[in-house]
Each structure stands twice: as C-alpha cells, then as structure tokens.
PDB file of C-alpha atoms in Angstrom:
ATOM      1  CA  UNK A  12      19.644 -24.108  14.715  1.00  0.00           C
ATOM      2  CA  UNK A  13      17.694 -21.070  13.326  1.00  0.00           C
ATOM      3  CA  UNK A  14      19.596 -18.174  11.711  1.00  0.00           C
ATOM      4  CA  UNK A  15      19.721 -14.572  12.835  1.00  0.00           C
ATOM      5  CA  UNK A  16      16.920 -13.696  10.687  1.00  0.00           C
ATOM      6  CA  UNK A  17      14.463 -16.570  11.779  1.00  0.00           C
ATOM      7  CA  UNK A  18      12.316 -17.171  14.752  1.00  0.00           C
ATOM      8  CA  UNK A  19      10.966 -20.611  15.195  1.00  0.00           C
ATOM      9  CA  UNK A  20      11.369 -21.314  11.412  1.00  0.00           C
ATOM     10  CA  UNK A  21       9.717 -18.166  10.388  1.00  0.00           C
ATOM     11  CA  UNK A  22      11.490 -15.554   8.521  1.00  0.00           C
ATOM     12  CA  UNK A  23      11.574 -12.208  10.407  1.00  0.00           C
ATOM     13  CA  UNK A  24      10.042  -9.060   8.836  1.00  0.00           C
ATOM     14  CA  UNK A  25      13.514  -7.394   8.759  1.00  0.00           C
ATOM     15  CA  UNK A  26      14.666 -10.224   6.397  1.00  0.00           C
ATOM     16  CA  UNK A  27      11.964  -9.165   3.918  1.00  0.00           C
ATOM     17  CA  UNK A  28      13.587  -6.031   3.192  1.00  0.00           C
ATOM     18  CA  UNK A  29      16.310  -5.793   0.641  1.00  0.00           C
ATOM     19  CA  UNK A  30      19.040  -3.116   0.211  1.00  0.00           C
ATOM     20  CA  UNK A  31      16.815  -0.672  -1.707  1.00  0.00           C
ATOM     21  CA  UNK A  32      14.033  -0.897   0.848  1.00  0.00           C
ATOM     22  CA  UNK A  33      16.619  -0.210   3.578  1.00  0.00           C
ATOM     23  CA  UNK A  34      17.800   2.979   1.628  1.00  0.00           C
ATOM     24  CA  UNK A  35      14.209   4.004   1.277  1.00  0.00           C
ATOM     25  CA  UNK A  36      13.542   3.726   5.000  1.00  0.00           C
ATOM     26  CA  UNK A  37      16.715   5.484   5.829  1.00  0.00           C
ATOM     27  CA  UNK A  38      15.530   8.319   3.493  1.00  0.00           C
ATOM     28  CA  UNK A  39      12.244   8.456   5.242  1.00  0.00           C
ATOM     29  CA  UNK A  40      13.958   8.492   8.591  1.00  0.00           C
ATOM     30  CA  UNK A  41      16.024  11.488   7.561  1.00  0.00           C
ATOM     31  CA  UNK A  42      12.994  13.332   6.279  1.00  0.00           C
ATOM     32  CA  UNK A  43      11.119  12.664   9.534  1.00  0.00           C
ATOM     33  CA  UNK A  44      14.171  13.966  11.324  1.00  0.00           C
ATOM     34  CA  UNK A  45      14.047  17.212   9.173  1.00  0.00           C
ATOM     35  CA  UNK A  46      10.303  17.559   9.715  1.00  0.00           C
ATOM     36  CA  UNK A  47      10.241  17.109  13.444  1.00  0.00           C
ATOM     37  CA  UNK A  48      13.608  17.369  15.219  1.00  0.00           C
ATOM     38  CA  UNK A  49      16.312  18.877  13.082  1.00  0.00           C
ATOM     39  CA  UNK A  50      16.714  21.936  15.357  1.00  0.00           C
ATOM     40  CA  UNK A  51      17.199  22.352  18.993  1.00  0.00           C
ATOM     41  CA  UNK A  52      16.395  25.427  21.126  1.00  0.00           C
ATOM     42  CA  UNK A  53      19.861  26.204  22.815  1.00  0.00           C
ATOM     43  CA  UNK A  54      19.939  25.422  26.515  1.00  0.00           C
ATOM     44  CA  UNK A  55      17.012  23.098  26.396  1.00  0.00           C
ATOM     45  CA  UNK A  56      15.980  19.680  25.326  1.00  0.00           C
ATOM     46  CA  UNK A  57      13.162  21.042  22.925  1.00  0.00           C
ATOM     47  CA  UNK A  58      13.679  19.987  19.395  1.00  0.00           C
ATOM     48  CA  UNK A  59      11.540  21.041  16.370  1.00  0.00           C
ATOM     49  CA  UNK A  60      11.785  21.007  12.579  1.00  0.00           C
ATOM     50  CA  UNK A  61      10.391  22.073   9.330  1.00  0.00           C
ATOM     51  CA  UNK A  62       6.857  20.993  10.256  1.00  0.00           C
ATOM     52  CA  UNK A  63       6.798  23.418  13.131  1.00  0.00           C
ATOM     53  CA  UNK A  64       8.332  26.285  10.955  1.00  0.00           C
ATOM     54  CA  UNK A  65       5.991  25.595   7.961  1.00  0.00           C
ATOM     55  CA  UNK A  66       3.111  25.597  10.512  1.00  0.00           C
ATOM     56  CA  UNK A  67       3.586  29.336  10.952  1.00  0.00           C
ATOM     57  CA  UNK A  68       2.222  29.882   7.478  1.00  0.00           C
ATOM     58  CA  UNK A  69      -1.510  29.730   7.950  1.00  0.00           C
ATOM     59  CA  UNK A  70      -3.242  26.971   5.878  1.00  0.00           C
ATOM     60  CA  UNK A  71      -0.413  26.048   3.578  1.00  0.00           C
ATOM     61  CA  UNK A  72       2.192  25.168   6.231  1.00  0.00           C
ATOM     62  CA  UNK A  73      -0.009  22.509   7.903  1.00  0.00           C
ATOM     63  CA  UNK A  74      -0.987  21.222   4.332  1.00  0.00           C
ATOM     64  CA  UNK A  75       2.543  20.851   3.358  1.00  0.00           C
ATOM     65  CA  UNK A  76       3.359  18.960   6.519  1.00  0.00           C
ATOM     66  CA  UNK A  77       0.374  16.601   5.789  1.00  0.00           C
ATOM     67  CA  UNK A  78       1.563  15.849   2.197  1.00  0.00           C
ATOM     68  CA  UNK A  79       4.989  14.942   3.473  1.00  0.00           C
ATOM     69  CA  UNK A  80       3.198  12.567   5.880  1.00  0.00           C
ATOM     70  CA  UNK A  81       1.027  11.222   3.246  1.00  0.00           C
ATOM     71  CA  UNK A  82       4.157  10.543   1.070  1.00  0.00           C
ATOM     72  CA  UNK A  83       5.711   8.581   3.976  1.00  0.00           C
ATOM     73  CA  UNK A  84       2.443   6.661   4.291  1.00  0.00           C
ATOM     74  CA  UNK A  85       2.539   5.724   0.599  1.00  0.00           C
ATOM     75  CA  UNK A  86       6.127   4.493   0.941  1.00  0.00           C
ATOM     76  CA  UNK A  87       4.996   2.396   4.018  1.00  0.00           C
ATOM     77  CA  UNK A  88       2.323   0.967   1.825  1.00  0.00           C
ATOM     78  CA  UNK A  89       4.702   0.135  -0.865  1.00  0.00           C
ATOM     79  CA  UNK A  90       6.870  -1.649   1.582  1.00  0.00           C
ATOM     80  CA  UNK A  91       3.953  -3.824   2.717  1.00  0.00           C
ATOM     81  CA  UNK A  92       2.886  -2.233   5.972  1.00  0.00           C
ATOM     82  CA  UNK A  93      -0.492  -3.688   7.136  1.00  0.00           C
ATOM     83  CA  UNK A  94      -3.594  -1.687   6.791  1.00  0.00           C
ATOM     84  CA  UNK A  95      -4.118  -1.183  10.709  1.00  0.00           C
ATOM     85  CA  UNK A  96      -0.668   0.288  10.896  1.00  0.00           C
ATOM     86  CA  UNK A  97      -1.323   2.484   7.865  1.00  0.00           C
ATOM     87  CA  UNK A  98      -4.543   3.648   9.635  1.00  0.00           C
ATOM     88  CA  UNK A  99      -2.561   4.463  12.670  1.00  0.00           C
ATOM     89  CA  UNK A 100      -0.196   6.483  10.596  1.00  0.00           C
ATOM     90  CA  UNK A 101      -3.047   8.231   8.925  1.00  0.00           C
ATOM     91  CA  UNK A 102      -4.590   9.174  12.392  1.00  0.00           C
ATOM     92  CA  UNK A 103      -1.119  10.710  13.343  1.00  0.00           C
ATOM     93  CA  UNK A 104      -1.150  12.839  10.156  1.00  0.00           C
ATOM     94  CA  UNK A 105      -4.729  13.887  10.628  1.00  0.00           C
ATOM     95  CA  UNK A 106      -4.065  14.737  14.195  1.00  0.00           C
ATOM     96  CA  UNK A 107      -1.045  16.882  13.281  1.00  0.00           C
ATOM     97  CA  UNK A 108      -2.801  18.644  10.464  1.00  0.00           C
ATOM     98  CA  UNK A 109      -6.013  19.384  12.606  1.00  0.00           C
ATOM     99  CA  UNK A 110      -4.502  20.413  15.780  1.00  0.00           C
ATOM    100  CA  UNK A 111      -1.526  22.132  14.116  1.00  0.00           C
ATOM    101  CA  UNK A 112      -3.881  24.413  12.017  1.00  0.00           C
ATOM    102  CA  UNK A 113      -5.135  26.045  15.188  1.00  0.00           C
ATOM    103  CA  UNK A 114      -3.334  29.478  15.469  1.00  0.00           C
ATOM    104  CA  UNK A 115      -0.514  29.777  17.954  1.00  0.00           C
ATOM    105  CA  UNK A 116      -1.515  26.914  20.001  1.00  0.00           C
ATOM    106  CA  UNK A 117      -1.174  24.636  16.933  1.00  0.00           C
ATOM    107  CA  UNK A 118       2.360  25.782  16.493  1.00  0.00           C
ATOM    108  CA  UNK A 119       3.136  24.737  20.011  1.00  0.00           C
ATOM    109  CA  UNK A 120       1.346  21.433  19.438  1.00  0.00           C
ATOM    110  CA  UNK A 121       3.580  20.733  16.346  1.00  0.00           C
ATOM    111  CA  UNK A 122       6.835  21.036  18.581  1.00  0.00           C
ATOM    112  CA  UNK A 123       5.645  18.309  20.812  1.00  0.00           C
ATOM    113  CA  UNK A 124       3.577  15.961  18.750  1.00  0.00           C
ATOM    114  CA  UNK A 125       6.099  14.907  16.024  1.00  0.00           C
ATOM    115  CA  UNK A 126       3.838  12.995  13.786  1.00  0.00           C
ATOM    116  CA  UNK A 127       6.529  12.235  11.319  1.00  0.00           C
ATOM    117  CA  UNK A 128       8.731  10.544  13.917  1.00  0.00           C
ATOM    118  CA  UNK A 129       5.841   8.522  15.376  1.00  0.00           C
ATOM    119  CA  UNK A 130       5.076   7.339  11.783  1.00  0.00           C
ATOM    120  CA  UNK A 131       8.643   6.221  11.166  1.00  0.00           C
ATOM    121  CA  UNK A 132       8.645   4.529  14.522  1.00  0.00           C
ATOM    122  CA  UNK A 133       5.548   2.464  13.512  1.00  0.00           C
ATOM    123  CA  UNK A 134       7.358   1.474  10.336  1.00  0.00           C
ATOM    124  CA  UNK A 135      10.499   0.592  12.058  1.00  0.00           C
ATOM    125  CA  UNK A 136       8.580  -1.379  14.849  1.00  0.00           C
ATOM    126  CA  UNK A 137       6.774  -3.402  12.169  1.00  0.00           C
ATOM    127  CA  UNK A 138      10.043  -4.460  10.288  1.00  0.00           C
ATOM    128  CA  UNK A 139      11.774  -5.094  13.704  1.00  0.00           C
ATOM    129  CA  UNK A 140      14.408  -2.414  13.056  1.00  0.00           C
ATOM    130  CA  UNK A 141      16.015   0.311  14.943  1.00  0.00           C
ATOM    131  CA  UNK A 142      17.258   3.777  13.843  1.00  0.00           C
ATOM    132  CA  UNK A 143      20.710   2.354  14.150  1.00  0.00           C
ATOM    133  CA  UNK A 144      20.005  -0.346  11.604  1.00  0.00           C
ATOM    134  CA  UNK A 145      19.138   2.501   9.007  1.00  0.00           C
ATOM    135  CA  UNK A 146      22.374   4.303   9.786  1.00  0.00           C
ATOM    136  CA  UNK A 147      24.556   1.302   9.180  1.00  0.00           C
ATOM    137  CA  UNK A 148      26.267   1.370  12.588  1.00  0.00           C
TER     138      UNK A 148
END
C-alpha cells in the first residue's frame, strides 16, 4: 500500500520539501499576506496591504512591490518551481507593476489584484500544499 506521500508509486511534490524549505515557504506566505492582505477596512471585506500603501508613492512604491515579488520568484526558482509557473508568477508581478503605476486607478487595482498572494498560491499548488500546511495546524 502506498504511503501518505506517494501516489501510484510516485513521490508527491510535497515530500520533496524538507523542513527548511517549509519554513521558507511559510516566510514567503507571511510576506505575501503583509504585502496584500494585512489590513482590513472596518465594516467591509476589503483587505489590502503594504503593496497598496507603497503604491501611493509615485514610481518608487510600485518598484518596491515588484522587487518583493521578484524576491519571491527567486525563492520559488530555488525550490525547483518549473519555468512555466515561474513565467506565470513573472506575469503577475509585471501586471501589478504596470497597472499599479497608473495614478489613482493603479492604487485601486492594487487593492484587488493581490499579485503576491496569487504567486504564493502558484507555489503552494505546485507542491500540493495549503496555507494550513505552512502554519503547522
């Protein structure tokens, strides 16, 4: 009988990650939360984070958000994320940077697009993980 980390004799992607890699993923998920959903507008379900606030600073804010996204992409590369998924992540970063740089409308776009959370989800989906797996629950 196959173990919990195997499927038809193949090792799951989750089993490829050691404890250090899991800690790195948990840290990336915390950064994504900080960047995209750390704060909530009272009385609403609207959440935003540092990326939206940084985006208020013309030029520099969106560049800072993109740098955080590129650091996440680099970590994903080190963990062995395939190239097609890395390109999808890069597309999310570029979309956030380009549309987020539009005055006023770009700031609203940042509240809804949440590229950092999208990119973490790409990584988690690839390694067959959930956010609960990272929090140790």
